[in-house]
Amino acid sequence: MNGPLILRLVREQRVRLPLEVLLIAIWGFLLVAVFATSEVFTKQLEAQAEQFGGLLDLVGLDPLAQWASIGFQHPIFLLGGGLFSVGLGIRAIAGELEAGSLALALSRALPRRTWFASHLLVLVVGCLVIAESYALGCLLATVFTSPMGNLEIGSMLLAGVQGGLLLLALGAIGFVISAFSSERGRALSWSVGVIVVLYAANFLLPLWSPTEQVAKISPFAWFNPAPLLQNGTVAWGDWLVLALYAAVPLSVAAWQFARRDLAGG
């Protein structure tokens, strides 16, 4: 890795990344705050408590934990995190190549693997920071609003790591498409298109039984923080699949970047 290059990437993100972190933190805070202060939610929860008594506690269903898990899977969280992860992946190769700065940087005895690894480090850290900002926003809201339900700090922070892994997988899609492209706009269009198709497939394919299993081609199908937030159960298999969704495209991107001609696509 290269220190000056990492510092340059951090400077480039000095405005965008903090804004995205703030957006996601506010999203988490408002989500829990609305849950805690909404009269509609309060009446529904009170009615459920009267109807089912201690049954909800018996089966371990926590409405606040379920609500927080939905926020992790909401397009606002995915858009806020995806803007950073996919954007950085696209800029790392196609964007820098189109601007002419990549060839200039590599002509100064900077190995391609160092260039790639430096961008990857910033990508990983940024994805984790963004995802954890949602978790912290939710936890902060529980302090100020005292909602009905419970969010365990450890489980929430661990769910943030899982969310960061999903964002990393999305960034890996941008990285691999960027490695095969020389135009930033084209790489962005393909990346957004692929991610939108994968997101839609996760919701539409399970609706028809013959294609239900096909939905598992989407990384979104392997991201469900509800069991972790409800009862602390870590689905290690899902974590492994998400890690593979990030590792495989990044490996292909690294291979293609190492061999490609910087003079063209």
Coordinates of C-alpha atoms in Angstrom, one line a residue:
M1 CA 0.0 0.0 0.0
N2 CA 1.1 3.6 -0.6
G3 CA 0.7 6.2 2.1
P4 CA 0.5 9.3 -0.1
L5 CA -2.0 7.6 -2.4
I6 CA -4.2 6.7 0.6
L7 CA -4.0 10.3 1.9
R8 CA -5.0 11.5 -1.6
L9 CA -8.0 9.2 -1.6
V10 CA -9.0 10.4 1.9
R11 CA -8.7 14.0 0.8
E12 CA -10.9 13.3 -2.2
Q13 CA -13.5 11.8 0.1
R14 CA -13.3 14.6 2.8
V15 CA -16.7 16.0 1.9
R16 CA -18.6 13.2 0.3
L17 CA -17.9 10.4 2.8
P18 CA -18.7 12.5 5.9
L19 CA -22.0 13.5 4.3
E20 CA -22.9 9.9 3.4
V21 CA -22.0 8.9 7.0
L22 CA -24.2 11.7 8.4
L23 CA -27.0 10.7 6.1
I24 CA -27.0 7.1 7.1
A25 CA -26.7 8.0 10.8
I26 CA -29.6 10.4 10.6
W27 CA -31.6 7.7 8.8
G28 CA -31.0 5.2 11.6
F29 CA -31.8 7.8 14.3
L30 CA -35.1 9.0 12.6
L31 CA -36.1 5.4 11.9
V32 CA -36.1 4.5 15.6
A33 CA -37.3 7.9 16.7
V34 CA -40.4 7.6 14.5
F35 CA -41.0 4.1 15.8
A36 CA -40.8 5.4 19.3
T37 CA -43.0 8.5 19.0
S38 CA -45.5 7.4 16.4
E39 CA -49.0 7.0 17.9
V40 CA -49.9 4.5 15.2
F41 CA -47.0 2.2 16.2
T42 CA -47.7 2.7 19.9
K43 CA -51.4 1.7 19.5
Q44 CA -50.5 -1.4 17.4
L45 CA -47.9 -2.6 19.9
E46 CA -50.2 -2.1 22.8
A47 CA -53.0 -4.0 21.0
Q48 CA -50.5 -6.8 20.3
A49 CA -49.4 -6.9 23.9
E50 CA -53.1 -7.2 25.0
Q51 CA -53.9 -9.9 22.5
F52 CA -50.8 -12.1 22.8
G53 CA -49.7 -11.3 26.3
G54 CA -46.2 -12.8 26.9
L55 CA -46.3 -14.8 23.7
L56 CA -44.1 -12.3 21.9
D57 CA -41.5 -12.5 24.6
L58 CA -41.7 -16.3 24.6
V59 CA -40.9 -16.6 20.9
G60 CA -38.3 -13.8 21.1
L61 CA -39.9 -11.3 18.7
D62 CA -38.8 -7.8 19.3
P63 CA -40.6 -5.2 17.2
L64 CA -37.8 -2.6 17.5
A65 CA -35.2 -5.2 16.4
Q66 CA -37.3 -6.1 13.4
W67 CA -37.8 -2.4 12.5
A68 CA -34.0 -1.8 12.7
S69 CA -33.3 -4.8 10.5
I70 CA -35.7 -3.4 7.9
G71 CA -33.8 -0.1 7.9
F72 CA -30.6 -2.0 7.0
Q73 CA -32.3 -3.4 3.9
H74 CA -34.0 -0.2 2.9
P75 CA -33.0 1.6 -0.3
I76 CA -31.9 4.7 1.6
F77 CA -29.2 2.7 3.4
L78 CA -28.2 0.9 0.2
L79 CA -28.1 4.1 -1.8
G80 CA -26.1 6.0 0.8
G81 CA -23.6 3.3 1.1
G82 CA -23.6 2.4 -2.6
L83 CA -22.8 5.9 -3.6
F84 CA -19.5 5.6 -1.8
S85 CA -18.6 1.9 -2.5
V86 CA -19.6 1.8 -6.2
G87 CA -18.3 5.3 -6.8
L88 CA -14.9 4.5 -5.4
G89 CA -14.7 1.2 -7.4
I90 CA -15.5 2.9 -10.6
R91 CA -13.1 5.8 -10.1
A92 CA -10.2 3.5 -9.0
I93 CA -9.6 2.3 -12.6
A94 CA -12.0 3.5 -15.3
G95 CA -12.4 7.0 -13.8
E96 CA -8.7 7.6 -13.3
L97 CA -7.9 6.1 -16.7
E98 CA -10.4 8.4 -18.5
A99 CA -8.9 11.4 -16.6
G100 CA -5.4 10.4 -17.6
S101 CA -4.2 10.3 -14.0
L102 CA -3.8 6.6 -13.8
A103 CA -1.1 6.2 -16.4
L104 CA 0.7 9.2 -14.9
A105 CA 0.7 7.7 -11.4
L106 CA 1.9 4.3 -12.6
S107 CA 4.7 5.8 -14.6
R108 CA 6.3 6.9 -11.3
A109 CA 7.3 3.4 -10.3
L110 CA 4.0 2.8 -8.4
P111 CA 3.1 -0.9 -8.8
R112 CA -0.3 -1.7 -10.0
R113 CA -0.9 -4.0 -7.0
T114 CA -0.1 -1.1 -4.7
W115 CA -2.6 1.1 -6.5
F116 CA -5.2 -1.5 -6.2
A117 CA -4.5 -2.4 -2.6
S118 CA -4.6 1.2 -1.5
H119 CA -8.0 1.8 -3.1
L120 CA -9.2 -1.5 -1.6
L121 CA -8.2 -0.4 1.9
V122 CA -10.1 2.9 1.6
L123 CA -13.1 1.0 0.2
V124 CA -13.2 -1.5 3.1
V125 CA -12.8 1.1 5.8
G126 CA -15.4 3.4 4.2
C127 CA -18.0 0.7 3.9
L128 CA -17.6 -0.3 7.6
V129 CA -17.8 3.3 8.7
I130 CA -21.0 4.0 6.8
A131 CA -22.7 0.8 8.0
E132 CA -21.7 1.4 11.6
S133 CA -23.0 4.9 11.4
Y134 CA -26.5 3.5 10.9
A135 CA -26.1 1.2 13.9
L136 CA -24.9 4.1 16.0
G137 CA -27.7 6.3 14.8
C138 CA -30.3 3.6 15.9
L139 CA -28.6 3.1 19.3
L140 CA -28.4 6.9 19.9
A141 CA -32.1 7.2 19.2
T142 CA -33.0 4.5 21.8
V143 CA -31.3 6.7 24.4
F144 CA -33.3 9.8 23.6
T145 CA -36.7 8.3 22.7
S146 CA -37.0 5.1 24.8
P147 CA -38.8 3.0 22.3
M148 CA -40.8 -0.1 23.1
G149 CA -38.3 -2.9 22.5
N150 CA -34.6 -3.5 22.8
L151 CA -31.5 -3.2 20.7
E152 CA -28.4 -5.0 22.0
I153 CA -25.3 -2.8 21.4
G154 CA -23.1 -5.8 20.5
S155 CA -25.6 -7.3 18.1
M156 CA -26.3 -3.9 16.5
L157 CA -22.6 -3.2 15.9
L158 CA -22.1 -6.7 14.6
A159 CA -25.0 -6.2 12.2
G160 CA -23.2 -3.0 11.1
V161 CA -20.2 -5.2 10.1
Q162 CA -22.5 -7.4 8.1
G163 CA -24.0 -4.3 6.4
G164 CA -20.5 -3.2 5.6
L165 CA -19.8 -6.5 4.0
L166 CA -22.8 -6.1 1.8
L167 CA -21.7 -2.6 0.7
L168 CA -18.2 -4.1 0.0
A169 CA -19.9 -6.6 -2.3
L170 CA -21.6 -3.8 -4.2
G171 CA -18.3 -1.9 -4.4
A172 CA -16.7 -5.1 -5.8
I173 CA -19.2 -5.0 -8.7
G174 CA -18.1 -1.5 -9.5
F175 CA -14.5 -2.5 -9.2
V176 CA -14.6 -5.4 -11.6
I177 CA -16.7 -3.5 -14.2
S178 CA -14.3 -0.6 -13.9
A179 CA -11.3 -2.9 -14.5
F180 CA -12.8 -3.9 -17.9
S181 CA -13.7 -0.4 -18.9
S182 CA -11.9 2.8 -19.9
E183 CA -14.9 5.2 -19.5
R184 CA -16.3 6.2 -16.2
G185 CA -19.8 6.8 -17.5
R186 CA -20.0 3.4 -19.1
A187 CA -18.7 1.6 -16.0
L188 CA -21.2 3.5 -13.8
S189 CA -24.1 2.6 -16.1
W190 CA -23.2 -1.1 -16.1
S191 CA -22.6 -1.1 -12.4
V192 CA -25.9 0.5 -11.5
G193 CA -27.8 -1.7 -14.0
V194 CA -26.3 -4.9 -12.5
I195 CA -27.0 -3.9 -8.9
V196 CA -30.6 -2.8 -9.7
V197 CA -31.2 -6.2 -11.4
L198 CA -29.8 -8.1 -8.5
Y199 CA -31.9 -6.0 -6.0
A200 CA -35.1 -6.6 -8.0
A201 CA -34.3 -10.3 -8.4
N202 CA -34.1 -10.7 -4.7
F203 CA -37.7 -9.5 -4.3
L204 CA -39.3 -10.8 -7.5
L205 CA -37.9 -14.2 -8.1
P206 CA -39.1 -15.7 -4.8
L207 CA -42.7 -14.8 -5.8
W208 CA -42.7 -17.6 -8.3
S209 CA -41.8 -21.1 -7.0
P210 CA -39.8 -22.3 -10.1
T211 CA -37.4 -19.3 -9.7
E212 CA -37.4 -19.1 -5.9
Q213 CA -33.9 -20.7 -5.6
V214 CA -32.5 -18.5 -8.5
A215 CA -33.0 -15.5 -6.2
K216 CA -29.9 -16.7 -4.3
I217 CA -27.7 -15.4 -7.1
S218 CA -28.2 -12.0 -5.6
P219 CA -26.0 -10.8 -2.7
F220 CA -29.1 -9.2 -1.2
A221 CA -30.6 -12.6 -0.6
W222 CA -27.8 -13.4 1.8
F223 CA -28.2 -10.2 3.9
N224 CA -30.7 -10.6 6.7
P225 CA -29.7 -9.0 10.0
A226 CA -33.0 -9.9 11.7
P227 CA -31.9 -13.1 13.4
L228 CA -28.8 -11.3 14.7
L229 CA -30.8 -8.3 16.1
Q230 CA -33.6 -10.5 17.4
N231 CA -31.7 -13.1 19.3
G232 CA -28.0 -12.7 18.7
T233 CA -27.8 -15.5 16.2
V234 CA -24.9 -15.1 13.7
A235 CA -25.6 -16.7 10.3
W236 CA -22.0 -17.5 9.5
G237 CA -23.0 -19.1 6.2
D238 CA -24.6 -15.9 5.0
W239 CA -21.5 -14.0 6.0
L240 CA -19.3 -16.4 4.1
V241 CA -21.4 -16.0 0.9
L242 CA -21.3 -12.2 1.2
A243 CA -17.5 -12.4 1.7
L244 CA -17.3 -14.5 -1.5
Y245 CA -19.5 -12.0 -3.4
A246 CA -16.9 -9.4 -2.5
A247 CA -13.7 -11.5 -2.9
V248 CA -14.4 -13.1 -6.2
P249 CA -15.2 -9.9 -8.2
L250 CA -12.3 -8.1 -6.5
S251 CA -9.9 -10.9 -7.4
V252 CA -11.1 -10.8 -11.0
A253 CA -10.7 -7.0 -11.0
A254 CA -7.1 -7.3 -9.6
W255 CA -6.2 -9.9 -12.3
Q256 CA -7.7 -7.8 -15.1
F257 CA -6.0 -4.6 -13.9
A258 CA -2.6 -6.3 -13.7
R259 CA -2.8 -7.5 -17.3
R260 CA -4.7 -4.8 -19.1
D261 CA -3.4 -2.2 -21.6
L262 CA -3.9 1.2 -20.1
A263 CA -4.1 2.7 -23.5
G264 CA -7.6 1.4 -24.0
G265 CA -10.4 -0.9 -22.8

